[in-house]
mmCIF file of C-alpha atoms in Angstrom:
data_model
loop_
_atom_site.group_PDB
_atom_site.id
_atom_site.type_symbol
_atom_site.label_atom_id
_atom_site.label_comp_id
_atom_site.label_asym_id
_atom_site.label_seq_id
_atom_site.Cartn_x
_atom_site.Cartn_y
_atom_site.Cartn_z
ATOM 1 C CA MET A 993 20.679 -6.898 -12.787
ATOM 2 C CA ARG A 994 18.827 -5.811 -15.927
ATOM 3 C CA ALA A 995 18.801 -2.080 -16.669
ATOM 4 C CA LEU A 996 17.569 0.265 -19.399
ATOM 5 C CA TYR A 997 19.172 3.507 -20.523
ATOM 6 C CA PHE A 998 16.961 5.988 -22.394
ATOM 7 C CA ASP A 999 19.239 7.821 -24.839
ATOM 8 C CA CYS A 1000 17.086 10.896 -25.507
ATOM 9 C CA PHE A 1001 19.248 12.641 -28.124
ATOM 10 C CA ALA A 1002 16.003 13.337 -30.048
ATOM 11 C CA GLY A 1003 13.754 13.665 -26.995
ATOM 12 C CA VAL A 1004 11.152 11.136 -25.892
ATOM 13 C CA SER A 1005 7.451 10.454 -26.339
ATOM 14 C CA GLY A 1006 5.192 7.540 -25.484
ATOM 15 C CA ASP A 1007 5.005 6.211 -29.053
ATOM 16 C CA MET A 1008 8.788 6.478 -29.512
ATOM 17 C CA LEU A 1009 9.286 4.519 -26.318
ATOM 18 C CA ILE A 1010 6.958 1.685 -27.348
ATOM 19 C CA GLY A 1011 8.556 1.586 -30.794
ATOM 20 C CA ALA A 1012 11.982 1.144 -29.192
ATOM 21 C CA LEU A 1013 10.637 -1.599 -26.896
ATOM 22 C CA ILE A 1014 9.238 -3.471 -29.890
ATOM 23 C CA ASP A 1015 12.623 -3.109 -31.595
ATOM 24 C CA LEU A 1016 14.148 -4.617 -28.428
ATOM 25 C CA GLY A 1017 11.951 -7.687 -28.795
ATOM 26 C CA VAL A 1018 8.573 -6.964 -27.188
ATOM 27 C CA ASP A 1019 5.924 -8.855 -29.174
ATOM 28 C CA LEU A 1020 3.269 -6.526 -30.603
ATOM 29 C CA ASP A 1021 0.516 -9.172 -30.489
ATOM 30 C CA ALA A 1022 1.221 -9.960 -26.813
ATOM 31 C CA LEU A 1023 1.294 -6.242 -26.053
ATOM 32 C CA SER A 1024 -2.010 -5.680 -27.874
ATOM 33 C CA ASN A 1025 -3.621 -8.569 -26.015
ATOM 34 C CA GLN A 1026 -2.820 -7.015 -22.627
ATOM 35 C CA LEU A 1027 -3.900 -3.562 -23.800
ATOM 36 C CA SER A 1028 -7.296 -4.961 -24.816
ATOM 37 C CA SER A 1029 -8.081 -5.581 -21.127
ATOM 38 C CA LEU A 1030 -8.297 -1.801 -20.641
ATOM 39 C CA GLY A 1031 -11.722 -1.953 -22.265
ATOM 40 C CA LEU A 1032 -11.034 0.997 -24.597
ATOM 41 C CA SER A 1033 -12.535 0.896 -28.081
ATOM 42 C CA ALA A 1034 -12.303 2.497 -31.505
ATOM 43 C CA TYR A 1035 -8.536 2.242 -31.877
ATOM 44 C CA GLN A 1036 -5.895 0.073 -33.527
ATOM 45 C CA VAL A 1037 -2.179 -0.292 -32.808
ATOM 46 C CA LYS A 1038 0.319 -0.735 -35.618
ATOM 47 C CA ALA A 1039 4.083 -0.875 -35.913
ATOM 48 C CA GLU A 1040 6.238 -0.539 -39.010
ATOM 49 C CA ARG A 1041 9.925 -0.497 -39.814
ATOM 50 C CA VAL A 1042 11.170 2.912 -40.969
ATOM 51 C CA LYS A 1043 14.466 4.777 -41.209
ATOM 52 C CA ARG A 1044 15.483 8.018 -39.588
ATOM 53 C CA SER A 1045 18.651 9.456 -41.216
ATOM 54 C CA GLY A 1046 19.653 5.949 -42.223
ATOM 55 C CA ILE A 1047 18.977 4.351 -38.810
ATOM 56 C CA ALA A 1048 16.438 1.511 -38.848
ATOM 57 C CA ALA A 1049 13.731 2.067 -36.235
ATOM 58 C CA VAL A 1050 10.195 1.018 -35.340
ATOM 59 C CA LYS A 1051 7.383 3.558 -35.714
ATOM 60 C CA PHE A 1052 4.512 2.738 -33.346
ATOM 61 C CA ASN A 1053 1.107 4.250 -34.066
ATOM 62 C CA VAL A 1054 -2.229 4.301 -32.298
ATOM 63 C CA GLU A 1055 -4.927 4.905 -34.902
ATOM 64 C CA VAL A 1056 -8.081 6.251 -33.253
ATOM 65 C CA ASP A 1057 -11.436 6.417 -35.052
ATOM 66 C CA GLU A 1058 -12.605 9.922 -35.735
ATOM 67 C CA GLY A 1059 -14.852 11.365 -33.054
ATOM 68 C CA LYS A 1060 -14.655 13.500 -29.951
ATOM 69 C CA GLN A 1061 -12.609 12.032 -27.156
ATOM 70 C CA PRO A 1062 -14.199 12.190 -23.699
ATOM 71 C CA SER A 1063 -12.653 14.558 -21.187
ATOM 72 C CA ARG A 1064 -11.214 12.387 -18.429
ATOM 73 C CA LYS A 1065 -10.074 13.118 -14.897
ATOM 74 C CA LEU A 1066 -7.435 11.232 -12.914
ATOM 75 C CA ALA A 1067 -10.099 9.092 -11.216
ATOM 76 C CA ASP A 1068 -11.489 8.038 -14.623
ATOM 77 C CA ILE A 1069 -8.098 6.921 -15.907
ATOM 78 C CA SER A 1070 -7.225 5.176 -12.629
ATOM 79 C CA GLU A 1071 -10.497 3.242 -12.823
ATOM 80 C CA ILE A 1072 -9.743 2.145 -16.394
ATOM 81 C CA ILE A 1073 -6.306 0.891 -15.369
ATOM 82 C CA ASN A 1074 -7.378 -0.779 -12.120
ATOM 83 C CA ARG A 1075 -10.151 -2.833 -13.715
ATOM 84 C CA ALA A 1076 -7.807 -4.139 -16.447
ATOM 85 C CA GLU A 1077 -6.173 -7.576 -16.302
ATOM 86 C CA LEU A 1078 -2.624 -6.301 -15.864
ATOM 87 C CA SER A 1079 0.153 -7.063 -13.406
ATOM 88 C CA ALA A 1080 0.228 -5.077 -10.155
ATOM 89 C CA GLN A 1081 3.501 -3.461 -11.200
ATOM 90 C CA VAL A 1082 2.106 -2.293 -14.550
ATOM 91 C CA LYS A 1083 -0.957 -0.816 -12.828
ATOM 92 C CA ALA A 1084 1.089 0.883 -10.111
ATOM 93 C CA ARG A 1085 3.585 2.430 -12.533
ATOM 94 C CA SER A 1086 0.879 3.556 -14.966
ATOM 95 C CA ILE A 1087 -1.207 5.233 -12.261
ATOM 96 C CA GLN A 1088 1.884 6.869 -10.768
ATOM 97 C CA ILE A 1089 2.708 8.392 -14.161
ATOM 98 C CA PHE A 1090 -0.818 9.766 -14.607
ATOM 99 C CA GLU A 1091 -0.728 11.136 -11.076
ATOM 100 C CA ARG A 1092 2.438 13.063 -11.938
ATOM 101 C CA LEU A 1093 0.796 14.297 -15.129
ATOM 102 C CA ALA A 1094 -2.242 15.401 -13.119
ATOM 103 C CA GLU A 1095 -0.065 17.248 -10.612
ATOM 104 C CA ALA A 1096 1.786 19.026 -13.443
ATOM 105 C CA GLU A 1097 -1.458 20.004 -15.205
ATOM 106 C CA ALA A 1098 -2.961 21.183 -11.913
ATOM 107 C CA GLN A 1099 0.084 23.363 -11.259
ATOM 108 C CA VAL A 1100 -0.174 24.903 -14.723
ATOM 109 C CA HIS A 1101 -3.930 25.567 -14.525
ATOM 110 C CA GLY A 1102 -4.129 26.536 -10.845
ATOM 111 C CA SER A 1103 -6.307 23.564 -9.919
ATOM 112 C CA THR A 1104 -5.938 20.255 -8.043
ATOM 113 C CA ARG A 1105 -4.950 16.918 -9.498
ATOM 114 C CA GLU A 1106 -8.405 15.474 -8.697
ATOM 115 C CA ARG A 1107 -10.246 18.268 -10.505
ATOM 116 C CA VAL A 1108 -8.027 18.810 -13.532
ATOM 117 C CA HIS A 1109 -9.410 17.596 -16.869
ATOM 118 C CA PHE A 1110 -7.003 15.780 -19.154
ATOM 119 C CA HIS A 1111 -7.229 16.587 -22.826
ATOM 120 C CA GLU A 1112 -4.383 15.283 -24.999
ATOM 121 C CA VAL A 1113 -2.961 13.070 -22.223
ATOM 122 C CA GLY A 1114 -6.402 11.700 -21.371
ATOM 123 C CA ALA A 1115 -7.170 10.582 -24.922
ATOM 124 C CA VAL A 1116 -7.153 6.928 -25.948
ATOM 125 C CA ASP A 1117 -3.798 7.164 -27.723
ATOM 126 C CA SER A 1118 -2.060 8.648 -24.672
ATOM 127 C CA ILE A 1119 -3.508 6.001 -22.339
ATOM 128 C CA ILE A 1120 -2.376 3.289 -24.758
ATOM 129 C CA ASP A 1121 1.114 4.850 -25.020
ATOM 130 C CA THR A 1122 1.565 5.078 -21.256
ATOM 131 C CA VAL A 1123 0.147 1.714 -20.230
ATOM 132 C CA GLY A 1124 1.664 0.017 -23.277
ATOM 133 C CA ALA A 1125 5.120 1.267 -22.333
ATOM 134 C CA MET A 1126 4.714 -0.094 -18.806
ATOM 135 C CA ILE A 1127 3.558 -3.467 -20.180
ATOM 136 C CA GLY A 1128 6.581 -3.628 -22.467
ATOM 137 C CA LEU A 1129 9.005 -2.833 -19.660
ATOM 138 C CA ASP A 1130 7.341 -5.478 -17.508
ATOM 139 C CA MET A 1131 7.728 -8.053 -20.302
ATOM 140 C CA LEU A 1132 11.451 -7.307 -20.502
ATOM 141 C CA GLY A 1133 11.895 -7.726 -16.738
ATOM 142 C CA VAL A 1134 13.830 -4.496 -16.210
ATOM 143 C CA ASP A 1135 15.001 -3.662 -12.681
ATOM 144 C CA ARG A 1136 16.623 -0.229 -12.996
ATOM 145 C CA PHE A 1137 16.235 2.797 -15.279
ATOM 146 C CA PHE A 1138 18.612 5.572 -16.341
ATOM 147 C CA ALA A 1139 18.401 8.357 -18.924
ATOM 148 C CA SER A 1140 20.494 10.928 -20.738
ATOM 149 C CA PRO A 1141 19.792 14.661 -20.434
ATOM 150 C CA LEU A 1142 16.559 15.464 -22.292
ATOM 151 C CA ARG A 1143 16.507 17.355 -25.586
ATOM 152 C CA LEU A 1144 13.391 19.538 -25.273
ATOM 153 C CA GLY A 1145 13.418 21.551 -28.510
ATOM 154 C CA HIS A 1146 12.205 25.149 -28.790
ATOM 155 C CA GLY A 1147 9.581 27.293 -30.487
ATOM 156 C CA LEU A 1148 5.797 26.817 -30.314
ATOM 157 C CA VAL A 1149 3.515 23.748 -30.387
ATOM 158 C CA GLN A 1150 -0.186 23.532 -31.228
ATOM 159 C CA THR A 1151 -2.407 22.103 -28.445
ATOM 160 C CA GLN A 1152 -6.131 22.009 -27.661
ATOM 161 C CA HIS A 1153 -5.530 25.197 -25.632
ATOM 162 C CA GLY A 1154 -3.920 26.870 -28.662
ATOM 163 C CA LEU A 1155 -0.261 27.632 -29.324
ATOM 164 C CA MET A 1156 2.033 26.900 -26.388
ATOM 165 C CA PRO A 1157 5.749 27.497 -25.886
ATOM 166 C CA VAL A 1158 8.156 24.566 -26.092
ATOM 167 C CA PRO A 1159 8.566 22.869 -23.713
ATOM 168 C CA ALA A 1160 4.821 22.764 -23.078
ATOM 169 C CA PRO A 1161 3.982 24.078 -19.587
ATOM 170 C CA ALA A 1162 3.164 20.607 -18.219
ATOM 171 C CA THR A 1163 6.419 19.226 -19.642
ATOM 172 C CA ALA A 1164 8.363 22.076 -18.038
ATOM 173 C CA GLU A 1165 6.828 21.181 -14.659
ATOM 174 C CA LEU A 1166 7.654 17.489 -15.071
ATOM 175 C CA VAL A 1167 11.343 18.018 -15.897
ATOM 176 C CA ARG A 1168 12.115 20.196 -12.901
ATOM 177 C CA GLY A 1169 15.427 19.079 -11.391
ATOM 178 C CA VAL A 1170 16.350 17.049 -14.504
ATOM 179 C CA PRO A 1171 19.216 18.032 -16.860
ATOM 180 C CA VAL A 1172 17.732 19.358 -20.134
ATOM 181 C CA TYR A 1173 18.749 21.377 -23.179
ATOM 182 C CA ALA A 1174 16.919 22.943 -26.148
ATOM 183 C CA GLY A 1175 18.994 21.799 -29.131
ATOM 184 C CA GLU A 1176 19.299 23.634 -32.429
ATOM 185 C CA ILE A 1177 16.186 22.253 -34.191
ATOM 186 C CA GLU A 1178 12.829 23.958 -33.655
ATOM 187 C CA GLY A 1179 9.892 21.864 -32.490
ATOM 188 C CA GLU A 1180 8.646 19.780 -29.551
ATOM 189 C CA PHE A 1181 10.939 16.849 -28.787
ATOM 190 C CA VAL A 1182 9.710 15.841 -25.304
ATOM 191 C CA THR A 1183 5.964 15.381 -24.848
ATOM 192 C CA PRO A 1184 4.255 15.519 -21.436
ATOM 193 C CA THR A 1185 3.694 11.749 -21.600
ATOM 194 C CA GLY A 1186 7.345 11.083 -22.442
ATOM 195 C CA ALA A 1187 8.519 13.428 -19.690
ATOM 196 C CA ALA A 1188 6.243 11.798 -17.121
ATOM 197 C CA ILE A 1189 7.439 8.295 -17.993
ATOM 198 C CA VAL A 1190 11.185 8.905 -17.852
ATOM 199 C CA THR A 1191 11.119 11.202 -14.820
ATOM 200 C CA THR A 1192 8.964 8.710 -12.905
ATOM 201 C CA LEU A 1193 11.078 5.656 -13.725
ATOM 202 C CA CYS A 1194 14.672 6.899 -13.899
ATOM 203 C CA GLU A 1195 16.927 7.106 -10.875
ATOM 204 C CA GLU A 1196 19.737 9.039 -12.626
ATOM 205 C CA PHE A 1197 20.166 11.343 -15.645
ATOM 206 C CA GLY A 1198 23.565 11.563 -17.268
ATOM 207 C CA PRO A 1199 26.038 9.553 -19.371
ATOM 208 C CA LEU A 1200 25.527 5.857 -20.041
ATOM 209 C CA PRO A 1201 26.248 4.026 -16.763
ATOM 210 C CA GLU A 1202 28.641 1.104 -16.570
ATOM 211 C CA MET A 1203 26.805 -1.886 -18.012
ATOM 212 C CA GLU A 1204 27.231 -4.910 -20.247
ATOM 213 C CA ILE A 1205 25.053 -4.091 -23.261
ATOM 214 C CA THR A 1206 22.858 -6.945 -24.468
ATOM 215 C CA ARG A 1207 20.420 -5.251 -26.879
ATOM 216 C CA LEU A 1208 19.561 -1.887 -28.434
ATOM 217 C CA GLY A 1209 16.239 -0.631 -29.753
ATOM 218 C CA TYR A 1210 15.223 2.446 -31.763
ATOM 219 C CA GLY A 1211 11.769 4.024 -31.683
ATOM 220 C CA ALA A 1212 11.047 6.513 -34.469
ATOM 221 C CA GLY A 1213 9.471 9.911 -33.972
ATOM 222 C CA SER A 1214 6.737 11.183 -36.299
ATOM 223 C CA ARG A 1215 8.873 13.818 -38.015
ATOM 224 C CA ASP A 1216 11.818 13.029 -40.267
ATOM 225 C CA PRO A 1217 13.927 16.209 -40.433
ATOM 226 C CA LYS A 1218 16.720 16.105 -42.987
ATOM 227 C CA GLY A 1219 20.054 15.068 -41.565
ATOM 228 C CA PHE A 1220 18.753 14.392 -38.052
ATOM 229 C CA PRO A 1221 17.928 10.907 -36.630
ATOM 230 C CA ASN A 1222 14.601 11.623 -34.932
ATOM 231 C CA ALA A 1223 14.457 8.478 -32.785
ATOM 232 C CA LEU A 1224 14.708 7.339 -29.192
ATOM 233 C CA ARG A 1225 17.467 4.828 -28.530
ATOM 234 C CA ILE A 1226 17.057 2.393 -25.647
ATOM 235 C CA VAL A 1227 20.109 0.529 -24.415
ATOM 236 C CA MET A 1228 19.391 -2.647 -22.440
ATOM 237 C CA GLY A 1229 22.018 -4.501 -20.464
ATOM 238 C CA ASP A 1230 23.229 -5.821 -17.161
ATOM 239 C CA VAL A 1231 24.613 -3.284 -14.729
ATOM 240 C CA SER A 1232 28.151 -3.930 -13.599
ATOM 241 C CA ALA A 1233 28.984 -5.756 -10.392
ATOM 242 C CA SER A 1234 30.347 -2.509 -8.963
ATOM 243 C CA THR A 1235 27.035 -0.730 -9.592
ATOM 244 C CA ALA A 1236 25.070 -3.548 -7.942
ATOM 245 C CA LYS A 1237 27.505 -3.571 -5.030
ATOM 246 C CA VAL A 1238 26.854 0.088 -4.304
ATOM 247 C CA GLU A 1239 23.101 -0.567 -4.257
ATOM 248 C CA ASN A 1240 23.469 -3.580 -1.977
ATOM 249 C CA GLU A 1241 25.741 -1.778 0.479
ATOM 250 C CA SER A 1242 23.193 1.024 0.750
ATOM 251 C CA LEU A 1243 20.593 -1.553 1.795
ATOM 252 C CA HIS A 1244 22.742 -3.349 4.374
ATOM 253 C CA GLN A 1245 22.216 -0.975 7.248
ATOM 254 C CA ASN A 1246 19.957 0.089 10.054
ATOM 255 C CA ASP A 1247 17.488 2.755 9.045
ATOM 256 C CA SER A 1248 13.987 4.043 9.709
ATOM 257 C CA VAL A 1249 10.639 3.456 8.063
ATOM 258 C CA MET A 1250 7.302 5.175 8.623
ATOM 259 C CA VAL A 1251 4.337 3.081 9.733
ATOM 260 C CA VAL A 1252 0.913 4.444 8.765
ATOM 261 C CA GLU A 1253 -2.051 2.474 10.068
ATOM 262 C CA THR A 1254 -5.754 2.649 10.755
ATOM 263 C CA ASN A 1255 -8.550 0.428 12.102
ATOM 264 C CA ILE A 1256 -11.615 0.047 9.876
ATOM 265 C CA ASP A 1257 -14.877 -1.809 10.585
ATOM 266 C CA ASP A 1258 -17.339 -0.285 8.120
ATOM 267 C CA MET A 1259 -15.805 -0.542 4.644
ATOM 268 C CA ASN A 1260 -16.755 -2.815 1.749
ATOM 269 C CA PRO A 1261 -14.059 -5.541 1.642
ATOM 270 C CA GLN A 1262 -13.838 -5.138 -2.149
ATOM 271 C CA ALA A 1263 -12.227 -1.729 -1.643
ATOM 272 C CA TYR A 1264 -9.140 -3.037 0.156
ATOM 273 C CA GLY A 1265 -7.519 -4.340 -3.025
ATOM 274 C CA PHE A 1266 -7.940 -0.950 -4.674
ATOM 275 C CA VAL A 1267 -6.488 0.855 -1.641
ATOM 276 C CA MET A 1268 -3.466 -1.463 -1.600
ATOM 277 C CA GLU A 1269 -2.790 -0.807 -5.300
ATOM 278 C CA ARG A 1270 -3.094 2.948 -4.733
ATOM 279 C CA ALA A 1271 -0.624 2.769 -1.841
ATOM 280 C CA PHE A 1272 1.924 0.889 -3.952
ATOM 281 C CA ALA A 1273 1.441 3.382 -6.775
ATOM 282 C CA LEU A 1274 2.367 6.156 -4.316
ATOM 283 C CA GLY A 1275 5.589 4.351 -3.394
ATOM 284 C CA ALA A 1276 4.613 2.246 -0.376
ATOM 285 C CA LEU A 1277 7.228 -0.311 0.634
ATOM 286 C CA ASP A 1278 4.618 -2.772 1.900
ATOM 287 C CA VAL A 1279 0.892 -2.923 2.629
ATOM 288 C CA PHE A 1280 -0.875 -5.541 4.753
ATOM 289 C CA ILE A 1281 -4.146 -6.126 6.570
ATOM 290 C CA ILE A 1282 -4.793 -7.987 9.837
ATOM 291 C CA ALA A 1283 -8.143 -9.121 11.191
ATOM 292 C CA ALA A 1284 -9.072 -7.228 14.364
ATOM 293 C CA GLN A 1285 -11.865 -7.392 16.963
ATOM 294 C CA MET A 1286 -13.058 -3.855 17.531
ATOM 295 C CA LYS A 1287 -15.476 -2.104 19.899
ATOM 296 C CA LYS A 1288 -19.014 -3.438 20.175
ATOM 297 C CA ALA A 1289 -17.535 -6.822 19.184
ATOM 298 C CA ARG A 1290 -17.386 -5.770 15.547
ATOM 299 C CA PRO A 1291 -14.984 -7.656 13.266
ATOM 300 C CA GLY A 1292 -12.651 -5.167 11.659
ATOM 301 C CA THR A 1293 -9.348 -4.738 9.855
ATOM 302 C CA LEU A 1294 -6.015 -3.191 10.811
ATOM 303 C CA LEU A 1295 -4.682 -1.659 7.597
ATOM 304 C CA THR A 1296 -0.936 -0.916 7.726
ATOM 305 C CA VAL A 1297 1.282 0.819 5.184
ATOM 306 C CA LEU A 1298 5.086 0.976 5.400
ATOM 307 C CA CYS A 1299 6.724 3.833 3.515
ATOM 308 C CA GLU A 1300 9.729 6.111 3.365
ATOM 309 C CA PRO A 1301 9.381 9.317 5.432
ATOM 310 C CA ALA A 1302 9.035 11.486 2.302
ATOM 311 C CA LYS A 1303 5.962 9.503 1.207
ATOM 312 C CA THR A 1304 4.081 9.807 4.510
ATOM 313 C CA ASP A 1305 1.841 12.769 3.668
ATOM 314 C CA SER A 1306 0.721 11.388 0.294
ATOM 315 C CA ILE A 1307 -0.046 7.975 1.855
ATOM 316 C CA ILE A 1308 -2.073 9.578 4.657
ATOM 317 C CA ASP A 1309 -4.002 11.780 2.209
ATOM 318 C CA MET A 1310 -4.843 8.727 0.110
ATOM 319 C CA LEU A 1311 -6.071 6.688 3.114
ATOM 320 C CA LEU A 1312 -8.281 9.534 4.330
ATOM 321 C CA ARG A 1313 -9.721 9.945 0.842
ATOM 322 C CA GLU A 1314 -10.078 6.309 -0.285
ATOM 323 C CA THR A 1315 -11.196 4.563 2.928
ATOM 324 C CA THR A 1316 -13.976 5.134 5.465
ATOM 325 C CA THR A 1317 -11.555 5.851 8.301
ATOM 326 C CA LEU A 1318 -11.847 9.067 10.311
ATOM 327 C CA GLY A 1319 -8.151 9.196 11.139
ATOM 328 C CA VAL A 1320 -4.821 7.392 10.915
ATOM 329 C CA ARG A 1321 -1.826 6.797 13.180
ATOM 330 C CA TYR A 1322 1.741 7.219 11.959
ATOM 331 C CA TYR A 1323 5.090 6.794 13.625
ATOM 332 C CA GLU A 1324 8.732 6.111 12.858
ATOM 333 C CA SER A 1325 10.020 2.573 13.314
ATOM 334 C CA LYS A 1326 13.602 1.278 13.233
ATOM 335 C CA ARG A 1327 14.512 -1.630 10.975
ATOM 336 C CA ARG A 1328 17.548 -3.700 10.061
ATOM 337 C CA LEU A 1329 18.021 -4.870 6.487
ATOM 338 C CA LEU A 1330 19.951 -7.694 4.897
ATOM 339 C CA GLU A 1331 22.013 -7.109 1.794
ATOM 340 C CA ARG A 1332 19.573 -7.541 -1.082
ATOM 341 C CA ALA A 1333 19.994 -7.809 -4.832
ATOM 342 C CA ILE A 1334 18.069 -8.732 -7.957
ATOM 343 C CA GLU A 1335 19.955 -11.148 -10.204
ATOM 344 C CA THR A 1336 18.881 -12.869 -13.404
ATOM 345 C CA VAL A 1337 19.275 -16.564 -14.246
ATOM 346 C CA GLU A 1338 18.657 -18.347 -17.518
ATOM 347 C CA THR A 1339 16.370 -21.380 -17.530
ATOM 348 C CA GLU A 1340 15.066 -23.609 -20.320
ATOM 349 C CA TYR A 1341 11.930 -21.443 -20.286
ATOM 350 C CA GLY A 1342 13.665 -18.050 -20.375
ATOM 351 C CA SER A 1343 15.170 -15.407 -18.078
ATOM 352 C CA VAL A 1344 13.953 -15.216 -14.470
ATOM 353 C CA ARG A 1345 14.832 -12.566 -11.919
ATOM 354 C CA MET A 1346 15.917 -13.845 -8.509
ATOM 355 C CA LYS A 1347 15.546 -11.972 -5.228
ATOM 356 C CA VAL A 1348 18.701 -12.695 -3.224
ATOM 357 C CA ALA A 1349 19.375 -11.889 0.464
ATOM 358 C CA ARG A 1350 22.870 -12.113 1.948
ATOM 359 C CA ALA A 1351 24.742 -11.511 5.181
ATOM 360 C CA GLY A 1352 28.409 -11.019 4.342
ATOM 361 C CA ASP A 1353 29.529 -13.970 2.216
ATOM 362 C CA ARG A 1354 26.576 -16.112 3.267
ATOM 363 C CA THR A 1355 23.531 -16.390 1.009
ATOM 364 C CA LEU A 1356 20.509 -16.664 3.267
ATOM 365 C CA HIS A 1357 17.610 -16.720 0.812
ATOM 366 C CA PHE A 1358 16.972 -16.692 -2.921
ATOM 367 C CA LEU A 1359 13.546 -16.792 -4.538
ATOM 368 C CA PRO A 1360 12.407 -16.410 -8.153
ATOM 369 C CA GLU A 1361 10.271 -13.421 -9.073
ATOM 370 C CA TYR A 1362 6.706 -14.718 -9.310
ATOM 371 C CA ASP A 1363 5.634 -12.442 -12.201
ATOM 372 C CA ASP A 1364 8.496 -13.737 -14.373
ATOM 373 C CA CYS A 1365 7.636 -17.364 -13.589
ATOM 374 C CA ALA A 1366 3.926 -16.835 -14.212
ATOM 375 C CA ARG A 1367 4.595 -15.187 -17.568
ATOM 376 C CA LEU A 1368 6.943 -17.956 -18.705
ATOM 377 C CA ALA A 1369 4.572 -20.655 -17.443
ATOM 378 C CA ALA A 1370 1.779 -19.176 -19.567
ATOM 379 C CA GLU A 1371 4.026 -18.854 -22.627
ATOM 380 C CA HIS A 1372 5.204 -22.484 -22.409
ATOM 381 C CA GLU A 1373 1.938 -23.922 -21.024
ATOM 382 C CA LYS A 1374 3.729 -25.337 -17.997
ATOM 383 C CA PRO A 1375 2.815 -25.291 -14.275
ATOM 384 C CA VAL A 1376 4.222 -22.219 -12.567
ATOM 385 C CA ILE A 1377 5.820 -24.397 -9.868
ATOM 386 C CA GLU A 1378 7.816 -26.150 -12.584
ATOM 387 C CA VAL A 1379 9.249 -22.830 -13.798
ATOM 388 C CA GLN A 1380 9.977 -21.773 -10.212
ATOM 389 C CA SER A 1381 11.806 -25.032 -9.538
ATOM 390 C CA ALA A 1382 13.866 -24.603 -12.717
ATOM 391 C CA ALA A 1383 14.881 -21.082 -11.663
ATOM 392 C CA ILE A 1384 15.872 -22.197 -8.161
ATOM 393 C CA ALA A 1385 17.914 -25.078 -9.597
ATOM 394 C CA ALA A 1386 19.637 -22.764 -12.088
ATOM 395 C CA TYR A 1387 20.585 -20.283 -9.391
ATOM 396 C CA ARG A 1388 21.806 -23.012 -7.049
ATOM 397 C CA GLU A 1389 23.978 -24.411 -9.841
ATOM 398 C CA ARG A 1390 25.410 -20.969 -10.545
ATOM 399 C CA MET A 1391 26.342 -20.549 -6.888
ATOM 400 C CA LYS A 1392 28.036 -23.951 -6.839
ATOM 401 C CA ARG A 1393 30.120 -23.116 -9.907
ATOM 402 C CA SER A 1394 31.264 -19.797 -8.451
ATOM 403 C CA ALA A 1395 32.076 -21.111 -4.956
ATOM 404 C CA PRO A 1396 35.484 -22.561 -3.971
ATOM 405 C CA ASN A 1397 35.598 -26.370 -4.362
ATOM 406 C CA GLY A 1398 32.059 -26.315 -5.713
ATOM 407 C CA GLU A 1399 30.582 -25.531 -2.313
ATOM 408 C CA PHE A 1400 28.708 -22.479 -1.157
ATOM 409 C CA LYS A 1401 27.193 -21.274 2.104
ATOM 410 C CA GLU A 1402 23.423 -21.206 2.282
#
């Protein structure tokens, strides 16, 4: 199971993160091509090799043409992301990060996340940093994220609102509940964008977890203080079997899920795709629609969202705001889960993640991750079904090699 560890000994920002991803192997041209689908203009992305206290790193820059940046709200940024030709996961993660930024800004300014105006984090460079980081992580096929405690810095930082204390108020809101420290060097080391990214993605903050390290990447910060390596280090590897086992055991149980649903017969069908993406961005476990015959013989739709109990209120608020419904139903439902895991196999086309379901020592299902297969099919100009077949064959062969007498239960 592929994992990333953000080693934030010098803090974290969006440009540092993308620089480290490029150092890990993300292709800048492929990244730029996907970013172009955002439809933003008057900017260029560049990357160069630099050193920070003797450590080789990649400095990523977004060069924006001079001119006043428009003031954007959350809805404006969400629209930009949703209309882009990006994977569903990239869109969902990017919007989730901007939603957390909006909530933090709203808390600071005594407003709501829908009404708050972004300034620095709504500019072209911040949108490119955030979405670009999510594209890079998607290219690497990472399943789990961890981070060290965050070095925040101290002192004052200049913003469009004037001088602000470090950490900036929005950053301070975003790192609530996360282990942090100031460090001895004055200055801002964690930006709001960097804080939003790592606190949205990471499941744990602490020492490097048990993993088999495969690659390391360094993303340089803008400053180069004497005697201090101002860079973000990203450690990529495969989490240990014991770590994966703990995750699988937590999934092999009976538990509860919330069902939120509503019947709709008067909404433009084009809106359903947007609503589904918004639900996933809020953490929905699944979203589906079923054709329904409603009163007055009207054809309609039953829209259903499955989510964890803690996500119920945000899902309901979104449905009431983004659809034409006048009300929703919600209730708790029991479910039983198989042991599930994400494993990676190597094929002649590249690495593919496999979704594996087990019951005890019996493997019931294994399927390749479609996004991985589609990406590799495009890179090698092969049919996607050919890449899928190669992944299935590779996983089946692995199971045969690891089973007694070359046989395995399926």
